[in-house]
XYZ file of N, CA, C and O in Angstrom:
484
model
N -5.293 -9.033 0.088
C -5.244 -8.087 -1.039
C -5.549 -6.687 -0.534
O -6.414 -6.495 0.306
N -4.799 -5.738 -1.055
C -5.010 -4.325 -0.721
C -5.590 -3.631 -1.944
O -5.077 -3.774 -3.050
N -6.657 -2.894 -1.743
C -7.239 -2.107 -2.819
C -6.881 -0.642 -2.600
O -6.909 -0.154 -1.467
N -6.563 0.037 -3.690
C -6.156 1.433 -3.628
C -7.057 2.257 -4.540
O -7.282 1.886 -5.695
N -7.534 3.372 -4.032
C -8.374 4.271 -4.818
C -7.775 5.664 -4.747
O -7.608 6.224 -3.660
N -7.456 6.217 -5.918
C -6.850 7.546 -6.001
C -7.908 8.591 -6.325
O -8.936 8.289 -6.928
N -7.597 9.814 -5.961
C -8.441 10.950 -6.316
C -7.579 12.200 -6.362
O -6.469 12.219 -5.823
N -8.096 13.230 -7.032
C -7.435 14.519 -6.980
C -6.737 14.966 -8.248
O -6.213 16.070 -8.301
N -6.716 14.161 -9.267
C -6.075 14.594 -10.503
C -6.906 15.638 -11.217
O -8.016 15.984 -10.802
N -6.346 16.165 -12.296
C -7.073 17.151 -13.072
C -6.151 18.009 -13.900
O -4.984 17.675 -14.104
N -6.699 19.127 -14.353
C -5.971 20.071 -15.196
C -5.520 21.256 -14.350
O -6.325 21.830 -13.602
N -4.268 21.633 -14.496
C -3.733 22.770 -13.759
C -2.770 23.516 -14.662
O -2.134 22.918 -15.542
N -2.665 24.811 -14.459
C -1.730 25.617 -15.227
C -0.313 25.442 -14.697
O -0.116 25.129 -13.509
N 0.676 25.655 -15.546
C 2.067 25.614 -15.064
C 2.251 26.554 -13.883
O 1.745 27.698 -13.886
N 2.964 26.072 -12.876
C 3.155 26.843 -11.656
C 2.098 26.608 -10.607
O 2.241 27.048 -9.461
N 1.047 25.910 -10.978
C -0.045 25.649 -10.051
C 0.208 24.463 -9.159
O 1.286 23.859 -9.175
N -0.814 24.134 -8.368
C -0.704 23.043 -7.391
C -1.875 22.085 -7.520
O -2.977 22.478 -7.920
N -1.611 20.852 -7.166
C -2.645 19.827 -7.067
C -2.294 18.930 -5.889
O -1.120 18.781 -5.540
N -3.324 18.338 -5.312
C -3.114 17.378 -4.237
C -3.792 16.065 -4.605
O -4.994 16.037 -4.880
N -3.006 15.004 -4.629
C -3.533 13.672 -4.894
C -3.710 12.925 -3.582
O -2.884 13.072 -2.671
N -4.761 12.130 -3.514
C -5.003 11.313 -2.336
C -5.214 9.867 -2.746
O -5.721 9.587 -3.833
N -4.830 8.966 -1.863
C -4.997 7.537 -2.125
C -5.441 6.873 -0.830
O -4.812 7.064 0.215
N -6.509 6.116 -0.918
C -7.024 5.403 0.246
C -6.872 3.907 0.037
O -7.234 3.376 -1.022
N -6.337 3.248 1.039
C -6.131 1.804 0.983
C -7.206 1.091 1.792
O -7.617 1.563 2.859
N -7.645 -0.031 1.288
C -8.614 -0.853 2.016
C -8.248 -2.323 1.851
O -7.533 -2.704 0.923
N -8.747 -3.144 2.765
C -8.466 -4.564 2.733
C -8.695 -5.150 4.107
O -9.269 -4.509 4.993
N -8.222 -6.347 4.298
C -8.365 -6.952 5.613
C -7.435 -6.254 6.606
O -6.442 -5.621 6.215
N -7.774 -6.346 7.867
C -6.977 -5.674 8.889
C -5.532 -6.155 8.844
O -4.589 -5.362 8.947
N -5.351 -7.438 8.637
C -3.989 -7.981 8.652
C -3.167 -7.457 7.492
O -1.993 -7.102 7.650
N -3.760 -7.366 6.301
C -2.985 -6.872 5.158
C -2.726 -5.376 5.294
O -1.633 -4.899 4.978
N -3.723 -4.630 5.742
C -3.539 -3.191 5.928
C -2.417 -2.924 6.921
O -1.561 -2.056 6.714
N -2.405 -3.677 8.005
C -1.361 -3.471 9.017
C 0.012 -3.910 8.544
O 1.021 -3.572 9.169
N 0.037 -4.678 7.457
C 1.316 -5.136 6.914
C 1.796 -4.303 5.731
O 2.761 -4.683 5.066
N 1.127 -3.181 5.471
C 1.635 -2.275 4.431
C 2.858 -1.565 4.989
O 2.777 -0.902 6.017
N 3.970 -1.671 4.288
C 5.169 -0.977 4.718
C 5.319 0.329 3.948
O 5.132 1.404 4.474
N 5.610 0.215 2.684
C 5.859 1.406 1.883
C 4.634 1.728 1.029
O 4.041 0.841 0.413
N 4.263 2.984 1.021
C 3.256 3.491 0.089
C 3.909 4.570 -0.756
O 4.819 5.270 -0.293
N 3.459 4.681 -1.973
C 4.106 5.662 -2.831
C 3.271 6.054 -4.020
O 2.169 5.542 -4.231
N 3.816 6.990 -4.750
C 3.220 7.468 -5.991
C 4.227 7.276 -7.125
O 5.401 7.613 -6.982
N 3.725 6.748 -8.222
C 4.484 6.608 -9.448
C 3.726 7.346 -10.544
O 2.542 7.643 -10.408
N 4.410 7.633 -11.632
C 3.736 8.258 -12.760
C 4.250 7.687 -14.065
O 5.374 7.196 -14.154
N 3.401 7.769 -15.052
C 3.775 7.290 -16.374
C 3.210 8.234 -17.418
O 1.993 8.420 -17.508
N 4.117 8.836 -18.173
C 3.730 9.707 -19.286
C 3.715 8.877 -20.561
O 4.373 7.831 -20.641
N 2.988 9.329 -21.574
C 2.917 8.569 -22.840
C 4.305 8.306 -23.408
O 5.129 9.220 -23.512
N 4.562 7.071 -23.758
C 5.830 6.708 -24.369
C 6.991 6.589 -23.407
O 8.126 6.380 -23.831
N 6.716 6.737 -22.118
C 7.786 6.656 -21.120
C 7.504 5.542 -20.119
O 6.373 5.091 -19.969
N 8.554 5.130 -19.426
C 8.404 4.107 -18.402
C 7.812 4.713 -17.144
O 7.950 5.909 -16.873
N 7.164 3.859 -16.385
C 6.640 4.299 -15.092
C 7.823 4.607 -14.181
O 8.800 3.863 -14.118
N 7.719 5.721 -13.466
C 8.828 6.138 -12.614
C 8.326 6.494 -11.221
O 7.181 6.922 -11.031
N 9.207 6.346 -10.266
C 8.892 6.711 -8.886
C 8.801 8.223 -8.759
O 9.697 8.952 -9.198
N 7.737 8.683 -8.141
C 7.610 10.103 -7.799
C 8.042 10.306 -6.349
O 8.906 11.126 -6.055
N 7.420 9.560 -5.448
C 7.751 9.665 -4.029
C 7.223 8.437 -3.301
O 6.235 7.837 -3.723
N 7.888 8.097 -2.223
C 7.430 6.986 -1.396
C 7.626 7.335 0.066
O 8.425 8.225 0.409
N 6.907 6.622 0.923
C 6.988 6.867 2.352
C 6.758 5.559 3.084
O 5.859 4.785 2.746
N 7.589 5.298 4.080
C 7.442 4.088 4.869
C 6.412 4.310 5.976
O 5.992 5.440 6.253
N 6.037 3.216 6.623
C 5.089 3.323 7.733
C 5.644 4.236 8.821
O 4.903 4.941 9.483
N 6.944 4.239 8.960
C 7.567 5.080 9.982
C 7.798 6.515 9.561
O 8.267 7.328 10.360
N 7.499 6.832 8.293
C 7.596 8.216 7.848
C 8.835 8.577 7.061
O 9.035 9.758 6.734
N 9.667 7.612 6.744
C 10.839 7.916 5.921
C 10.395 8.114 4.477
O 9.648 7.308 3.933
N 10.890 9.188 3.880
C 10.458 9.541 2.536
C 11.586 9.421 1.521
O 12.770 9.516 1.863
N 11.186 9.244 0.288
C 12.119 9.180 -0.828
C 11.444 9.852 -2.019
O 10.255 9.623 -2.263
N 12.191 10.707 -2.721
C 11.622 11.445 -3.848
C 12.436 11.231 -5.117
O 13.664 11.104 -5.065
N 11.737 11.250 -6.244
C 12.436 11.281 -7.507
C 13.150 12.612 -7.658
O 12.673 13.643 -7.172
N 14.279 12.611 -8.343
C 15.086 13.827 -8.451
C 14.307 14.986 -9.066
O 14.485 16.147 -8.683
N 13.447 14.685 -10.015
C 12.768 15.761 -10.741
C 11.690 16.461 -9.911
O 11.223 17.539 -10.312
N 11.299 15.891 -8.785
C 10.228 16.504 -7.985
C 10.705 17.001 -6.626
O 9.925 17.611 -5.883
N 11.957 16.772 -6.296
C 12.474 17.205 -4.994
C 12.310 18.702 -4.826
O 12.630 19.481 -5.723
N 11.811 19.097 -3.673
C 11.613 20.500 -3.380
C 10.280 21.053 -3.866
O 9.907 22.171 -3.504
N 9.564 20.284 -4.681
C 8.269 20.751 -5.190
C 7.106 19.884 -4.707
O 5.996 20.393 -4.498
N 7.358 18.604 -4.540
C 6.307 17.669 -4.128
C 6.563 17.227 -2.689
O 7.707 17.100 -2.266
N 5.484 16.963 -1.986
C 5.584 16.456 -0.615
C 4.621 15.288 -0.444
O 3.428 15.417 -0.733
N 5.151 14.176 0.036
C 4.314 13.007 0.304
C 4.046 12.934 1.796
O 4.914 13.248 2.613
N 2.820 12.542 2.139
C 2.464 12.388 3.537
C 1.563 11.175 3.689
O 0.943 10.728 2.722
N 1.502 10.686 4.910
C 0.773 9.427 5.135
C 0.066 9.500 6.476
O 0.611 10.035 7.450
N -1.137 8.960 6.505
C -1.890 8.846 7.740
C -2.153 7.364 7.977
O -3.027 6.787 7.336
N -1.393 6.762 8.856
C -1.520 5.325 9.086
C -2.869 4.960 9.706
O -3.390 3.866 9.478
N -3.434 5.860 10.485
C -4.726 5.578 11.113
C -5.853 5.529 10.078
O -6.796 4.752 10.215
N -5.720 6.361 9.037
C -6.750 6.421 8.001
C -6.388 5.595 6.780
O -7.187 5.478 5.854
N -5.175 5.043 6.776
C -4.701 4.248 5.638
C -4.703 5.061 4.347
O -5.173 4.592 3.294
N -4.210 6.259 4.442
C -4.167 7.131 3.272
C -2.752 7.646 3.040
O -1.945 7.745 3.971
N -2.488 7.984 1.795
C -1.235 8.641 1.428
C -1.577 9.751 0.445
O -2.373 9.563 -0.473
N -1.019 10.921 0.691
C -1.291 12.091 -0.132
C -0.014 12.567 -0.812
O 1.091 12.361 -0.294
N -0.198 13.234 -1.924
C 0.924 13.842 -2.632
C 0.562 15.288 -2.936
O -0.341 15.544 -3.744
N 1.226 16.205 -2.283
C 1.039 17.627 -2.555
C 2.031 18.038 -3.634
O 3.240 17.907 -3.437
N 1.519 18.519 -4.739
C 2.357 18.882 -5.870
C 2.277 20.387 -6.088
O 1.197 20.918 -6.373
N 3.394 21.056 -5.938
C 3.483 22.498 -6.127
C 4.398 22.815 -7.299
O 5.199 21.993 -7.726
N 4.289 24.032 -7.785
C 5.146 24.496 -8.887
C 5.150 23.486 -10.040
O 6.206 23.116 -10.554
N 3.964 23.075 -10.437
C 3.861 22.050 -11.459
C 4.365 22.542 -12.805
O 4.197 23.716 -13.170
N 4.993 21.624 -13.527
C 5.564 21.910 -14.833
C 4.867 21.038 -15.879
O 4.329 19.980 -15.548
N 4.911 21.438 -17.131
C 4.301 20.590 -18.178
C 4.846 19.176 -18.175
O 4.099 18.225 -18.473
N 6.114 19.026 -17.823
C 6.704 17.684 -17.820
C 6.228 16.824 -16.652
O 6.559 15.639 -16.588
N 5.460 17.387 -15.736
C 4.862 16.593 -14.659
C 3.578 15.905 -15.110
O 3.037 15.064 -14.385
N 3.100 16.272 -16.283
C 1.862 15.672 -16.781
C 2.056 14.178 -17.003
O 3.025 13.750 -17.634
N 1.126 13.394 -16.459
C 1.225 11.939 -16.544
C 0.014 11.339 -15.858
O -0.779 12.045 -15.225
N -0.102 10.034 -15.961
C -1.038 9.308 -15.121
C -0.292 8.939 -13.842
O 0.785 8.352 -13.913
N -0.843 9.305 -12.723
C -0.221 9.052 -11.428
C -0.899 7.840 -10.768
O -2.136 7.782 -10.691
N -0.058 6.932 -10.311
C -0.538 5.697 -9.710
C -0.104 5.607 -8.255
O 1.067 5.853 -7.925
N -1.025 5.209 -7.417
C -0.714 4.919 -6.022
C -0.234 3.474 -5.904
O -0.741 2.583 -6.614
N 0.720 3.262 -5.034
C 1.281 1.924 -4.845
C 1.389 1.611 -3.360
O 1.694 2.492 -2.554
N 1.142 0.357 -3.038
C 1.347 -0.121 -1.669
C 2.135 -1.414 -1.709
O 1.800 -2.326 -2.476
N 3.176 -1.464 -0.910
C 3.998 -2.664 -0.791
C 3.726 -3.293 0.567
O 3.882 -2.610 1.591
N 3.279 -4.527 0.564
C 2.861 -5.133 1.822
C 3.203 -6.611 1.825
O 3.496 -7.222 0.788
N 3.150 -7.198 3.027
C 3.439 -8.617 3.165
C 2.140 -9.375 3.453
O 1.421 -9.056 4.411
N 1.862 -10.341 2.607
C 0.750 -11.268 2.807
C 1.184 -12.588 2.191
O 1.080 -12.786 0.986
N 1.700 -13.459 2.991
C 2.345 -14.712 2.564
C 3.684 -14.450 1.893
O 4.621 -15.225 2.027
N 3.737 -13.346 1.163
C 4.979 -12.908 0.510
C 4.843 -11.413 0.270
O 3.747 -10.842 0.422
N 5.949 -10.788 -0.096
C 5.878 -9.360 -0.410
C 5.081 -9.166 -1.694
O 5.309 -9.854 -2.685
N 4.150 -8.227 -1.651
C 3.294 -7.986 -2.799
C 3.156 -6.491 -3.038
O 3.406 -5.681 -2.151
N 2.741 -6.167 -4.247
C 2.459 -4.791 -4.628
C 1.012 -4.678 -5.085
O 0.523 -5.526 -5.828
N 0.364 -3.623 -4.661
C -0.941 -3.276 -5.202
C -0.865 -1.920 -5.865
O -0.092 -1.055 -5.421
N -1.661 -1.743 -6.899
C -1.681 -0.485 -7.643
C -3.098 0.049 -7.740
O -4.058 -0.719 -7.870
N -3.203 1.367 -7.703
C -4.477 1.994 -7.970
C -4.739 2.042 -9.461
O -3.911 1.633 -10.276
N -5.896 2.581 -9.810
C -6.289 2.617 -11.220
C -5.636 3.770 -11.976
O -5.660 3.801 -13.207
N -5.062 4.696 -11.250
C -4.399 5.835 -11.879
C -5.300 7.049 -11.964
O -6.518 6.943 -12.111
N -4.690 8.215 -11.864
C -5.418 9.471 -12.010
C -4.595 10.394 -12.907
O -3.386 10.511 -12.751
N -5.262 11.031 -13.839
C -4.579 11.851 -14.834
C -4.262 13.237 -14.270
O -5.135 13.899 -13.683
N -3.038 13.658 -14.464
C -2.619 15.023 -14.143
C -2.169 15.680 -15.442
O -1.283 15.169 -16.126
N -2.804 16.786 -15.786
C -2.469 17.527 -16.990
C -2.010 18.918 -16.585
O -2.691 19.602 -15.805
N -0.856 19.325 -17.087
C -0.305 20.648 -16.770
C -0.193 21.410 -18.084
O 0.644 21.109 -18.925
N -1.067 22.374 -18.240
C -1.112 23.099 -19.504
C -1.771 24.446 -19.306
O -2.669 24.603 -18.477
N -1.317 25.419 -20.086
C -1.946 26.734 -20.048
C -3.037 26.828 -21.108
O -3.692 27.860 -21.225
C-alpha cells in the first residue's frame, strides 16, 4: 500500500501562483513500483479530472485547460511529486488530489486526502 500526503493548497487571487506537494510512503517494494504519479482535481458538481501526470522516467501529460500554466515535477529519490500552478483562474478552484499508480500483486491506485485550492479576489 502506498500512502500519499498532500500539502500546499490555499487561497490565492486570480493570476497568482500556488505550489502543491505530495509525498508518498510505503514499503520499499511498493514505492519502487510506482510508475505514474499525478494530480487530479474535482470541483463541486463536476467529475474528477486529470490535471497532470508524470511517469517515473519523467514523461508528462497535462489536461488541456492547464497546459502552459501548470508544471508537474517529480523527485524519485524523495518519492515526491509537485505541481506548480501559475496564472491561476477562478475555474481552477477545486479539491486537488494526488494519485499514484503502482504494481503490487496487481496494478493499483492510491489517492491522497485532497487539498483545497480557492482562487478568488
